[in-house]
Amino acid sequence: MNLIEQAEEFYQKNRKKIGNEEWILREMDTQMASRYAATGDFANFVEDIYTRDSLREEDFQMIKNIVNYVQRKGADKVIDFLQTLVDKHPEEKELLEMMSNSLVGANHHEEALALLEKLTTIEDDNAGYIRRWANAMIEVNRSEEAIGKVRSWAADKPSKERYEVLGDTLHKAGRHQELRDLGEKVLESADSSEKTEVELFLARKERDLGDWPRWKEALKKEFESKQDSNTFREYFTYLYSKGFEEEAIGLFGKHREDGLVDSWGSQNMDVLTACVRTGNMELAGDVVWQFTRFGEYYRRDNYITSARRSFQEYGKCDQLLAMLNEKIESEEDSPSFMLELLANSYSDYGDKKKALVIYDRLLADRSYDRNLLKRKASLLFDMGKDAEAFEIVENMRGATSIEQEVEDLVELARAYYEHDRDQDAEKVIADLSRWAGSPTSKRTIGRMLADRERFSEAIPYLEKSVKFENEYSDIPRLLLQCYFQVGDTDSAKQCYEDYQTRGNFRGMAEWMVSNEKWDLADDIMPEVIEENPFDFQHHRTLAKAYLKTGLEDDIQPLFSKYHDQVPEDRRDDLLRSYAKFLKEEGVLFDWIAEATDE
């Protein structure tokens, strides 16, 4: 019994025991579903679901997980997976929903209709089922029948929800005048609390037809009616995005003290950009202060970074920092976190001497603050004060774990390398290697050496770490790249074979192109494409590798194989992708020219 079979047996035996630990159950289900979809592992467990006379809640969760992963290979693959389950459990609504969605995704509207009609029979009050049934009917040119049934359904039990379904159906069928007539009729009978929502619904449909003024007026009415954060944000975003910047700023200035924007955090860059572009610097400074001084602590760094970038784009960053400095000093007890943000900003965008003064001011009270010490050391290196910087990094204090101690020494070695003190760096690494034996330590050392392009030195550390990495780790990819950089192609290929289902190999296509590793692409890319045949970048990478290594005749079979696997609605995209790539490479085979009429 191999490890996969042992894991499968263990999971089946203990799944009920961990039922109360929902997050563990979800994680294990996700792992099994992703492996089953990618490699077929855990097939016994999955196929056991097929034999059940009735499905449990956890079975549906597993089925949904599998569908989420299988659909990356196309709707047809999902249909194949679900068909047996639907045949065995023809009355299960969740299965019918998943199957109908997949059929619609694969443009099998006639087959989807049969299931959707069944769903509307099982639950005739479900607006979602009716809407999807009507959409499918319209796709097969049965608009009149769809509109008639939905109109009768809405009239049977008049409600806002049912009229919305009817409105959506009329809109999709292109019956815009009937939609307007319906809206006016509903408006006449709606009470005052419903009128705004009806107007908004109608305006949304008119917006889709290009009538933006009505949409603007509807958003304004909705905000004035509700006076909440969501409607304010939607109205403001519309004004800003459509060029009504003065109106947007006026709206913000009028309501910014009303609590409507307290939750915006780093999402209100539009406000800043509008203020800076129109020269309203005082309001811009107030906004930055509001969302840093009084914002959530975990959002401050991201917010100030985005704010600096916005000001920098218009050459106003110095003005922003001056305003922040003035506001900080105006407080009786200057908040240290704001001083730190200001120092970081001066360090990155402004006056480094001012940044150094603030760091020293902060370190007078927080002499063991590791982050401050590291920022100061980095600043000193940038200013050319290497001796002072090394004094800090060579005597870094305050480590509370082995990992932090390793990190400090690795950063010291990195600094030595960057300042041409290779012997000192190698001594630090050698001393560190004698006592730091954990996979985490090896990973940290290996990554630093690889970043410094010391690939042969990085390999032993990465080899010791890679066995302990999870499926999201990029260490297998980094090790593979190191192998190839030192010319060890066999080890690179073996690394991919060993870790292709465990490591994160995203970005390999771009890396192979930028480094012209065509031989590696010949061997690895077919397997990468097999896992995700719809990633056209991978197709282009392999086709280019074939051109570079004299395997031009392999390009057409590659195209033909995946052309048939890609859903029909995406085949033209694949064809255009190949044609564009080959044209850029200066070649155009007869078979692609005929297919694209070029």
Coordinates of C-alpha atoms in Angstrom, one line a residue:
M1 CA 0.0 0.0 0.0
N2 CA 1.6 3.3 -1.1
L3 CA 1.4 6.6 0.9
I4 CA -1.6 7.9 -1.1
E5 CA -3.6 4.7 -0.4
Q6 CA -2.6 4.9 3.3
A7 CA -3.7 8.6 3.5
E8 CA -6.9 7.7 1.8
E9 CA -7.7 4.8 4.2
F10 CA -6.8 7.0 7.2
Y11 CA -9.1 9.8 6.0
Q12 CA -12.0 7.5 5.4
K13 CA -11.6 5.9 8.8
N14 CA -11.3 9.2 10.7
R15 CA -13.4 11.7 8.8
K16 CA -16.3 11.5 11.1
K17 CA -14.1 11.9 14.2
I18 CA -12.9 15.3 13.0
G19 CA -16.4 16.5 12.0
N20 CA -16.5 19.1 14.8
E21 CA -13.2 20.6 13.6
E22 CA -14.7 22.2 10.6
W23 CA -11.6 24.1 9.4
I24 CA -9.6 20.9 9.4
L25 CA -12.3 19.0 7.5
R26 CA -12.5 21.8 4.9
E27 CA -8.7 21.8 4.5
M28 CA -8.5 18.0 4.1
D29 CA -11.4 17.9 1.7
T30 CA -9.7 20.7 -0.4
Q31 CA -6.4 18.8 -0.5
M32 CA -8.1 15.6 -1.6
A33 CA -10.3 17.3 -4.2
S34 CA -7.3 19.2 -5.7
R35 CA -5.2 16.0 -5.9
Y36 CA -8.0 14.0 -7.4
A37 CA -8.7 16.6 -10.0
A38 CA -5.0 17.0 -10.9
T39 CA -3.7 13.5 -10.7
G40 CA -6.5 11.0 -10.0
D41 CA -5.2 10.3 -6.5
F42 CA -7.8 9.4 -3.8
A43 CA -10.0 7.9 -6.5
N44 CA -11.3 5.2 -4.2
F45 CA -12.7 7.7 -1.7
V46 CA -14.3 9.8 -4.4
E47 CA -15.8 6.9 -6.2
D48 CA -17.2 5.6 -3.0
I49 CA -19.6 8.6 -3.1
Y50 CA -20.9 7.3 -6.4
T51 CA -22.2 4.2 -4.6
R52 CA -24.1 5.9 -1.8
D53 CA -27.9 5.6 -1.8
S54 CA -28.2 9.0 -0.2
L55 CA -25.8 11.9 0.0
R56 CA -24.8 13.5 3.2
E57 CA -23.9 17.2 3.7
E58 CA -20.1 16.4 3.7
D59 CA -20.5 14.5 0.4
F60 CA -22.0 17.6 -1.2
Q61 CA -19.1 19.7 0.2
M62 CA -16.6 17.2 -1.3
I63 CA -18.4 17.2 -4.7
K64 CA -18.4 21.0 -4.7
N65 CA -14.6 21.0 -4.0
I66 CA -13.9 18.6 -6.8
V67 CA -16.1 20.6 -9.2
N68 CA -14.1 23.8 -8.3
Y69 CA -10.9 22.1 -9.3
V70 CA -12.1 20.0 -12.3
Q71 CA -13.8 23.1 -13.9
R72 CA -10.3 24.5 -14.5
K73 CA -10.0 21.8 -17.2
G74 CA -13.3 22.9 -18.8
A75 CA -17.1 22.5 -18.2
D76 CA -17.1 19.3 -20.2
K77 CA -14.9 17.7 -17.6
V78 CA -17.3 18.7 -14.8
I79 CA -20.2 17.3 -16.8
D80 CA -18.4 14.0 -17.1
F81 CA -17.8 13.9 -13.3
L82 CA -21.3 14.9 -12.3
Q83 CA -23.3 12.7 -14.8
T84 CA -23.1 9.5 -12.8
L85 CA -24.2 11.3 -9.6
V86 CA -27.1 13.0 -11.3
D87 CA -28.3 9.7 -12.8
K88 CA -28.2 8.0 -9.4
H89 CA -29.8 11.0 -7.5
P90 CA -32.1 12.7 -10.1
E91 CA -34.0 14.6 -7.4
E92 CA -31.1 16.2 -5.6
K93 CA -31.4 19.9 -6.2
E94 CA -27.8 20.8 -5.5
L95 CA -26.6 18.2 -8.1
L96 CA -29.1 19.5 -10.7
E97 CA -27.9 23.0 -10.0
M98 CA -24.2 22.2 -10.5
M99 CA -25.0 20.1 -13.6
S100 CA -27.1 22.8 -15.2
N101 CA -24.5 25.5 -14.5
S102 CA -21.9 23.3 -16.1
L103 CA -24.1 22.6 -19.2
V104 CA -24.7 26.3 -19.6
G105 CA -21.0 26.9 -19.3
A106 CA -20.3 24.4 -22.1
N107 CA -23.1 26.0 -24.2
H108 CA -25.3 22.9 -24.0
H109 CA -28.4 25.0 -23.4
E110 CA -30.9 22.4 -24.6
E111 CA -29.6 19.9 -22.1
A112 CA -29.5 22.5 -19.3
L113 CA -33.1 23.4 -20.0
A114 CA -34.3 19.9 -19.2
L115 CA -32.7 20.1 -15.7
L116 CA -33.8 23.7 -15.1
E117 CA -37.4 22.9 -16.0
K118 CA -37.1 20.1 -13.4
L119 CA -35.8 22.5 -10.8
T120 CA -38.6 24.9 -11.4
T121 CA -41.1 22.1 -11.0
I122 CA -39.5 21.0 -7.7
E123 CA -39.4 24.5 -6.3
D124 CA -41.6 26.9 -8.4
D125 CA -41.1 29.8 -6.0
N126 CA -37.3 29.9 -6.5
A127 CA -36.5 33.1 -8.4
G128 CA -33.0 32.0 -9.2
Y129 CA -34.2 28.8 -10.9
I130 CA -36.8 30.8 -12.9
R131 CA -34.2 33.4 -14.0
R132 CA -31.7 30.8 -15.1
W133 CA -34.4 28.8 -17.0
A134 CA -35.5 32.0 -18.8
N135 CA -31.9 32.8 -19.7
A136 CA -31.4 29.3 -21.2
M137 CA -34.7 29.6 -23.1
I138 CA -33.5 32.9 -24.6
E139 CA -30.2 31.3 -25.6
V140 CA -32.1 28.7 -27.7
N141 CA -34.3 31.4 -29.3
R142 CA -37.5 30.7 -27.3
S143 CA -37.8 34.2 -25.9
E144 CA -41.6 34.5 -26.4
E145 CA -42.2 31.4 -24.4
A146 CA -39.8 32.5 -21.7
I147 CA -41.3 36.0 -21.3
G148 CA -44.8 34.6 -21.3
K149 CA -44.1 32.1 -18.5
V150 CA -42.1 34.6 -16.4
R151 CA -44.8 37.3 -16.9
S152 CA -47.5 34.8 -15.6
W153 CA -45.3 33.8 -12.7
A154 CA -44.8 37.4 -11.7
A155 CA -48.5 38.2 -12.0
D156 CA -49.4 35.1 -9.9
K157 CA -47.7 36.5 -6.8
P158 CA -46.6 40.1 -7.4
S159 CA -43.5 41.0 -5.6
K160 CA -40.3 43.1 -6.0
E161 CA -38.2 39.9 -6.5
R162 CA -40.5 38.5 -9.2
Y163 CA -40.7 41.7 -11.1
E164 CA -36.9 41.9 -11.0
V165 CA -36.7 38.5 -12.7
L166 CA -39.2 39.6 -15.3
G167 CA -37.2 42.8 -15.9
D168 CA -34.0 40.8 -16.3
T169 CA -35.7 38.5 -18.8
L170 CA -37.1 41.4 -20.8
H171 CA -33.7 43.1 -20.8
K172 CA -31.8 39.9 -21.9
A173 CA -34.4 39.4 -24.7
G174 CA -33.8 42.9 -25.9
R175 CA -37.4 44.0 -25.2
H176 CA -36.4 47.4 -23.8
Q177 CA -39.7 49.3 -24.3
E178 CA -41.6 46.5 -22.5
L179 CA -39.1 46.8 -19.7
R180 CA -39.7 50.5 -19.5
D181 CA -43.4 50.0 -19.5
L182 CA -43.1 47.4 -16.8
G183 CA -41.0 49.8 -14.7
E184 CA -43.5 52.6 -15.0
K185 CA -46.3 50.2 -14.0
V186 CA -44.4 49.0 -11.0
L187 CA -43.6 52.5 -9.9
E188 CA -47.2 53.5 -10.0
S189 CA -48.1 50.8 -7.5
A190 CA -45.0 50.9 -5.4
D191 CA -45.1 52.5 -2.0
S192 CA -42.6 55.3 -1.1
S193 CA -40.2 52.9 0.5
E194 CA -39.9 50.8 -2.7
K195 CA -39.8 53.6 -5.3
T196 CA -36.1 54.3 -4.9
E197 CA -35.1 50.6 -5.4
V198 CA -37.4 50.3 -8.4
E199 CA -36.0 53.4 -10.0
L200 CA -32.5 52.1 -9.3
F201 CA -33.3 48.8 -11.0
L202 CA -34.7 50.5 -14.0
A203 CA -31.8 53.0 -14.2
R204 CA -29.3 50.1 -14.1
K205 CA -31.0 48.6 -17.1
E206 CA -30.9 52.0 -18.9
R207 CA -27.3 52.3 -17.9
D208 CA -26.5 49.1 -19.7
L209 CA -28.1 50.7 -22.8
G210 CA -25.9 53.8 -22.4
D211 CA -28.3 56.1 -20.5
W212 CA -25.8 57.2 -17.8
P213 CA -27.6 60.4 -16.6
R214 CA -30.5 58.4 -15.4
W215 CA -28.1 56.1 -13.5
K216 CA -26.4 59.1 -11.9
E217 CA -29.8 60.5 -10.7
A218 CA -30.8 57.1 -9.4
L219 CA -27.6 56.7 -7.4
K220 CA -28.0 60.2 -5.9
K221 CA -31.6 59.4 -4.8
E222 CA -30.6 56.1 -3.3
F223 CA -27.8 57.7 -1.3
E224 CA -30.1 60.5 -0.1
S225 CA -32.7 57.9 0.9
K226 CA -30.4 55.5 2.7
Q227 CA -27.5 57.7 3.9
D228 CA -25.2 54.7 4.4
S229 CA -21.6 53.8 3.6
N230 CA -22.4 51.5 0.7
T231 CA -24.6 53.9 -1.2
F232 CA -22.2 56.8 -0.5
R233 CA -19.3 54.8 -1.9
E234 CA -21.2 53.7 -5.0
Y235 CA -22.4 57.3 -5.7
F236 CA -18.9 58.8 -5.1
T237 CA -17.2 56.1 -7.3
Y238 CA -19.6 56.8 -10.1
L239 CA -19.0 60.6 -9.9
Y240 CA -15.2 60.1 -9.8
S241 CA -15.0 57.5 -12.6
K242 CA -17.2 59.5 -15.0
G243 CA -15.1 62.7 -14.6
F244 CA -17.3 64.6 -12.1
E245 CA -14.3 65.2 -9.8
E246 CA -15.5 68.5 -8.4
E247 CA -18.8 67.0 -7.5
A248 CA -17.1 63.9 -6.0
I249 CA -14.8 66.0 -3.8
G250 CA -17.7 68.2 -2.7
L251 CA -19.7 65.1 -1.8
F252 CA -16.8 63.7 0.2
G253 CA -16.0 67.0 1.9
K254 CA -19.7 67.4 2.9
H255 CA -20.1 63.9 4.4
R256 CA -16.6 62.9 5.6
E257 CA -17.5 63.6 9.2
D258 CA -20.7 61.6 9.1
G259 CA -19.1 58.2 9.6
L260 CA -19.8 57.1 6.1
V261 CA -16.2 56.6 5.1
D262 CA -14.7 55.2 8.3
S263 CA -14.5 51.7 6.8
W264 CA -12.8 52.8 3.6
G265 CA -9.3 52.4 4.8
S266 CA -6.9 52.0 1.9
Q267 CA -9.7 51.8 -0.6
N268 CA -10.3 55.6 -0.9
M269 CA -7.3 56.4 -3.2
D270 CA -9.9 57.9 -5.6
V271 CA -10.5 60.6 -3.0
L272 CA -6.8 61.5 -2.7
T273 CA -6.2 61.4 -6.5
A274 CA -9.2 63.7 -7.1
C275 CA -8.0 66.1 -4.4
V276 CA -4.4 66.2 -5.7
R277 CA -5.4 66.5 -9.4
T278 CA -7.7 69.4 -8.7
G279 CA -5.2 71.1 -6.3
N280 CA -7.3 70.6 -3.1
M281 CA -4.2 69.8 -1.1
E282 CA -5.6 70.8 2.3
L283 CA -8.4 68.3 2.0
A284 CA -6.0 65.7 0.7
G285 CA -3.7 66.2 3.7
D286 CA -6.7 65.9 6.0
V287 CA -7.8 62.7 4.3
V288 CA -4.3 61.1 4.7
W289 CA -4.2 62.1 8.4
Q290 CA -7.7 60.8 9.0
F291 CA -6.9 57.3 7.6
T292 CA -3.4 57.0 9.2
R293 CA -3.7 58.7 12.6
F294 CA -7.2 57.3 13.3
G295 CA -7.4 54.3 11.0
E296 CA -7.0 50.6 11.8
Y297 CA -3.4 49.9 12.7
Y298 CA -3.1 47.0 10.2
R299 CA -4.1 49.2 7.3
R300 CA -1.8 52.2 8.0
D301 CA 1.4 51.0 6.2
N302 CA -0.5 50.0 3.0
Y303 CA -2.5 53.2 3.1
I304 CA 0.5 55.6 3.6
T305 CA 2.4 53.8 0.8
S306 CA -0.5 54.2 -1.6
A307 CA -1.0 57.8 -0.5
R308 CA 2.7 58.6 -1.1
R309 CA 2.5 57.0 -4.5
S310 CA -0.5 59.1 -5.4
F311 CA 1.2 62.4 -4.4
Q312 CA 4.5 61.4 -6.0
E313 CA 2.7 60.9 -9.3
Y314 CA 1.9 64.6 -9.3
G315 CA 5.2 65.8 -7.8
K316 CA 3.5 66.6 -4.5
C317 CA 5.1 64.1 -2.1
D318 CA 7.3 66.7 -0.3
Q319 CA 4.1 68.7 0.4
L320 CA 2.4 65.6 1.8
L321 CA 5.3 64.9 4.2
A322 CA 5.5 68.5 5.3
M323 CA 1.7 68.5 6.1
L324 CA 2.0 65.2 8.1
N325 CA 5.1 66.5 10.0
E326 CA 3.2 69.7 10.9
K327 CA 0.1 67.7 12.2
I328 CA 2.3 65.3 14.2
E329 CA 4.2 68.0 15.9
S330 CA 1.0 69.9 16.7
E331 CA -0.1 67.1 19.0
E332 CA 1.1 67.5 22.6
D333 CA 2.5 64.0 22.7
S334 CA 3.5 63.1 19.1
P335 CA 2.3 59.5 18.4
S336 CA 5.3 57.3 17.8
F337 CA 3.6 55.2 15.2
M338 CA 3.0 58.3 13.1
L339 CA 6.6 59.4 13.6
E340 CA 7.7 55.9 12.3
L341 CA 5.4 56.2 9.3
L342 CA 6.8 59.7 8.6
A343 CA 10.4 58.4 9.0
N344 CA 9.8 55.5 6.6
S345 CA 8.3 58.0 4.1
Y346 CA 11.2 60.3 4.3
S347 CA 13.5 57.3 3.9
D348 CA 11.7 56.1 0.8
Y349 CA 10.6 59.3 -0.9
G350 CA 12.1 62.3 0.7
D351 CA 14.9 63.6 2.9
K352 CA 17.0 60.8 4.3
K353 CA 18.7 63.0 6.8
K354 CA 15.3 63.9 8.3
A355 CA 14.4 60.2 8.4
L356 CA 17.6 59.4 10.3
V357 CA 16.9 62.1 12.9
I358 CA 13.4 60.6 13.5
Y359 CA 14.8 57.1 13.8
D360 CA 17.2 58.2 16.4
R361 CA 14.4 60.1 18.2
L362 CA 12.4 56.9 18.3
L363 CA 15.3 54.6 19.2
A364 CA 16.0 56.8 22.3
D365 CA 12.9 55.2 23.8
R366 CA 12.8 51.9 21.9
S367 CA 16.5 50.9 21.6
Y368 CA 15.6 47.2 21.2
D369 CA 13.0 47.7 18.5
R370 CA 14.3 45.3 15.8
N371 CA 12.2 46.8 13.0
L372 CA 13.5 50.3 13.7
L373 CA 17.1 49.1 13.9
K374 CA 16.8 47.3 10.6
R375 CA 15.2 50.4 8.9
K376 CA 18.0 52.6 10.3
A377 CA 20.7 50.2 9.1
S378 CA 19.2 50.1 5.6
L379 CA 19.0 53.9 5.5
L380 CA 22.6 54.2 6.6
F381 CA 23.7 51.8 3.9
D382 CA 21.8 53.9 1.4
M383 CA 23.5 57.0 2.7
G384 CA 26.9 55.4 2.3
K385 CA 27.5 55.2 6.0
D386 CA 28.5 51.6 5.9
A387 CA 30.5 51.5 9.1
E388 CA 27.6 52.8 11.2
A389 CA 25.2 50.4 9.4
F390 CA 27.4 47.3 10.0
E391 CA 27.7 48.4 13.7
I392 CA 23.9 47.8 13.9
V393 CA 23.6 44.6 11.8
E394 CA 26.6 42.9 13.4
N395 CA 25.1 43.6 16.9
M396 CA 21.4 43.0 16.2
R397 CA 19.6 42.3 19.5
G398 CA 16.2 41.2 20.6
A399 CA 15.8 37.9 18.8
T400 CA 13.1 35.8 20.5
S401 CA 13.5 32.6 18.5
I402 CA 16.0 30.5 16.6
E403 CA 14.3 31.5 13.4
Q404 CA 14.8 35.2 14.2
E405 CA 18.4 34.6 15.1
V406 CA 19.0 32.8 11.8
E407 CA 17.2 35.6 9.9
D408 CA 19.5 38.2 11.6
L409 CA 22.7 36.3 10.6
V410 CA 21.4 35.7 7.0
E411 CA 20.7 39.4 6.7
L412 CA 24.2 40.1 7.9
A413 CA 25.7 37.7 5.3
R414 CA 23.6 39.4 2.6
A415 CA 24.9 42.8 3.7
Y416 CA 28.5 41.4 3.5
Y417 CA 27.9 40.1 0.0
E418 CA 26.3 43.4 -1.2
H419 CA 29.4 45.3 0.0
D420 CA 32.0 42.9 -1.5
R421 CA 33.0 41.3 1.8
D422 CA 32.5 37.7 0.5
Q423 CA 34.9 36.1 3.0
D424 CA 33.0 37.6 5.9
A425 CA 29.7 36.4 4.4
E426 CA 31.0 32.9 3.9
K427 CA 32.3 32.8 7.4
V428 CA 28.8 33.8 8.8
I429 CA 27.1 31.1 6.6
A430 CA 29.7 28.4 7.6
D431 CA 29.2 29.2 11.3
L432 CA 25.5 29.3 10.9
S433 CA 25.4 26.0 9.1
R434 CA 27.1 24.2 12.1
W435 CA 24.2 24.9 14.5
A436 CA 21.1 25.9 12.5
G437 CA 19.9 22.6 11.2
S438 CA 16.1 23.1 10.9
P439 CA 14.4 23.1 7.4
T440 CA 13.3 26.7 8.0
S441 CA 16.9 27.7 8.6
K442 CA 18.1 25.9 5.5
R443 CA 15.4 27.5 3.4
T444 CA 16.3 31.0 4.6
I445 CA 20.0 30.5 3.8
G446 CA 19.3 28.8 0.5
R447 CA 16.9 31.6 -0.6
M448 CA 19.4 34.3 0.2
L449 CA 22.2 32.6 -1.7
A450 CA 19.9 32.0 -4.7
D451 CA 18.9 35.7 -4.6
R452 CA 22.6 36.5 -4.7
E453 CA 22.9 34.2 -7.8
R454 CA 25.2 31.9 -5.8
F455 CA 23.3 28.9 -7.2
S456 CA 25.8 26.1 -6.5
E457 CA 26.0 27.2 -2.9
A458 CA 22.3 27.5 -2.6
I459 CA 21.5 24.0 -3.9
P460 CA 22.6 22.0 -0.8
Y461 CA 20.5 24.1 1.5
L462 CA 17.4 24.0 -0.7
E463 CA 17.8 20.2 -1.1
K464 CA 17.5 19.8 2.6
S465 CA 14.6 22.2 2.9
V466 CA 12.5 21.1 -0.1
K467 CA 11.4 17.8 1.4
F468 CA 9.5 19.6 4.1
E469 CA 7.7 22.2 2.0
N470 CA 3.9 22.3 1.4
E471 CA 2.2 22.5 -1.9
Y472 CA 2.1 26.3 -1.9
S473 CA 5.9 26.7 -1.5
D474 CA 8.0 28.1 -4.2
I475 CA 11.2 26.3 -2.9
P476 CA 10.8 23.4 -5.4
R477 CA 10.7 26.0 -8.3
L478 CA 13.7 27.8 -6.9
L479 CA 15.7 24.6 -6.5
L480 CA 14.8 23.6 -10.1
Q481 CA 16.0 27.0 -11.3
C482 CA 19.3 26.7 -9.4
Y483 CA 19.9 23.2 -10.9
F484 CA 19.4 24.6 -14.4
Q485 CA 21.6 27.7 -13.7
V486 CA 24.5 25.4 -12.9
G487 CA 23.9 23.2 -15.9
D488 CA 22.5 20.2 -14.0
T489 CA 19.5 19.5 -16.4
D490 CA 18.9 16.0 -15.1
S491 CA 18.5 17.1 -11.5
A492 CA 16.2 19.9 -12.7
K493 CA 13.9 17.5 -14.5
Q494 CA 14.0 15.1 -11.5
C495 CA 13.1 18.0 -9.2
Y496 CA 10.0 18.8 -11.3
E497 CA 9.0 15.1 -11.5
D498 CA 9.3 14.7 -7.7
Y499 CA 7.5 17.9 -6.7
Q500 CA 5.2 18.8 -9.6
T501 CA 2.1 18.1 -7.5
R502 CA 3.5 19.6 -4.3
G503 CA 5.4 22.7 -5.2
N504 CA 4.2 26.0 -6.6
F505 CA 5.6 26.1 -10.1
R506 CA 3.6 29.2 -11.2
G507 CA 5.8 31.6 -13.2
M508 CA 7.9 28.8 -14.7
A509 CA 6.8 29.6 -18.2
E510 CA 7.9 33.2 -17.9
W511 CA 11.2 32.2 -16.2
M512 CA 12.0 29.7 -19.0
V513 CA 11.3 32.3 -21.7
S514 CA 13.3 35.1 -20.0
N515 CA 16.2 32.8 -19.4
E516 CA 15.9 30.9 -22.7
K517 CA 15.8 27.5 -21.1
W518 CA 14.3 25.8 -24.1
D519 CA 15.6 22.3 -23.4
L520 CA 13.9 22.4 -20.0
A521 CA 10.7 23.7 -21.6
D522 CA 10.6 20.8 -24.0
D523 CA 10.5 18.3 -21.1
I524 CA 8.4 20.2 -18.5
M525 CA 5.9 22.3 -20.3
P526 CA 3.8 19.4 -21.7
E527 CA 3.1 18.3 -18.1
V528 CA 2.4 21.8 -17.1
I529 CA -0.1 22.3 -19.9
E530 CA -1.7 18.9 -19.1
E531 CA -2.6 20.3 -15.7
N532 CA -4.0 23.5 -17.1
P533 CA -4.7 23.3 -20.9
F534 CA -6.4 26.7 -21.0
D535 CA -3.3 28.7 -20.0
F536 CA -2.3 30.1 -23.4
Q537 CA 1.0 31.5 -22.1
H538 CA 2.1 27.9 -21.4
H539 CA 1.2 26.9 -25.0
R540 CA 3.3 29.8 -26.4
T541 CA 6.2 28.8 -24.2
L542 CA 6.3 25.2 -25.4
A543 CA 5.7 26.2 -29.0
K544 CA 8.6 28.7 -28.8
A545 CA 10.8 26.0 -27.2
Y546 CA 10.0 23.7 -30.2
L547 CA 11.0 26.4 -32.6
K548 CA 14.3 27.1 -30.8
T549 CA 15.2 23.4 -30.5
G550 CA 14.3 22.4 -34.1
L551 CA 11.1 20.6 -33.3
E552 CA 8.8 22.7 -35.5
D553 CA 6.9 19.6 -36.6
D554 CA 5.7 19.1 -33.0
I555 CA 3.8 22.4 -32.9
Q556 CA 0.7 21.3 -35.0
P557 CA 0.1 18.1 -33.0
L558 CA 0.4 20.2 -29.8
F559 CA -2.2 22.6 -31.1
S560 CA -4.5 19.9 -32.3
K561 CA -4.4 18.0 -29.1
Y562 CA -5.5 20.9 -26.9
H563 CA -7.7 22.5 -29.4
D564 CA -10.0 19.5 -29.1
Q565 CA -9.9 19.6 -25.2
V566 CA -10.6 23.3 -24.9
P567 CA -14.4 24.2 -24.6
E568 CA -15.9 25.3 -27.9
D569 CA -16.3 28.9 -26.8
R570 CA -12.6 29.2 -26.1
R571 CA -11.2 27.5 -29.2
D572 CA -11.1 30.6 -31.2
D573 CA -9.0 32.3 -28.5
L574 CA -6.5 29.4 -28.6
L575 CA -6.4 29.7 -32.4
R576 CA -5.8 33.4 -32.3
S577 CA -3.2 32.9 -29.6
Y578 CA -1.2 30.5 -31.7
A579 CA -1.5 32.7 -34.8
K580 CA -0.4 35.8 -33.0
F581 CA 2.6 34.1 -31.4
L582 CA 3.8 32.5 -34.7
K583 CA 3.4 35.8 -36.5
E584 CA 5.5 37.5 -33.9
E585 CA 8.2 34.8 -34.4
G586 CA 8.2 35.4 -38.1
V587 CA 6.7 32.1 -39.1
L588 CA 3.3 31.1 -40.2
F589 CA 2.6 27.4 -41.1
D590 CA 0.0 26.6 -43.8
W591 CA -2.3 24.9 -41.3
I592 CA -2.6 28.0 -39.0
A593 CA -2.9 30.3 -42.0
E594 CA -5.8 28.3 -43.4
A595 CA -7.5 28.2 -40.0
T596 CA -7.2 32.0 -39.5
D597 CA -7.7 33.0 -43.2
E598 CA -4.3 34.8 -43.1

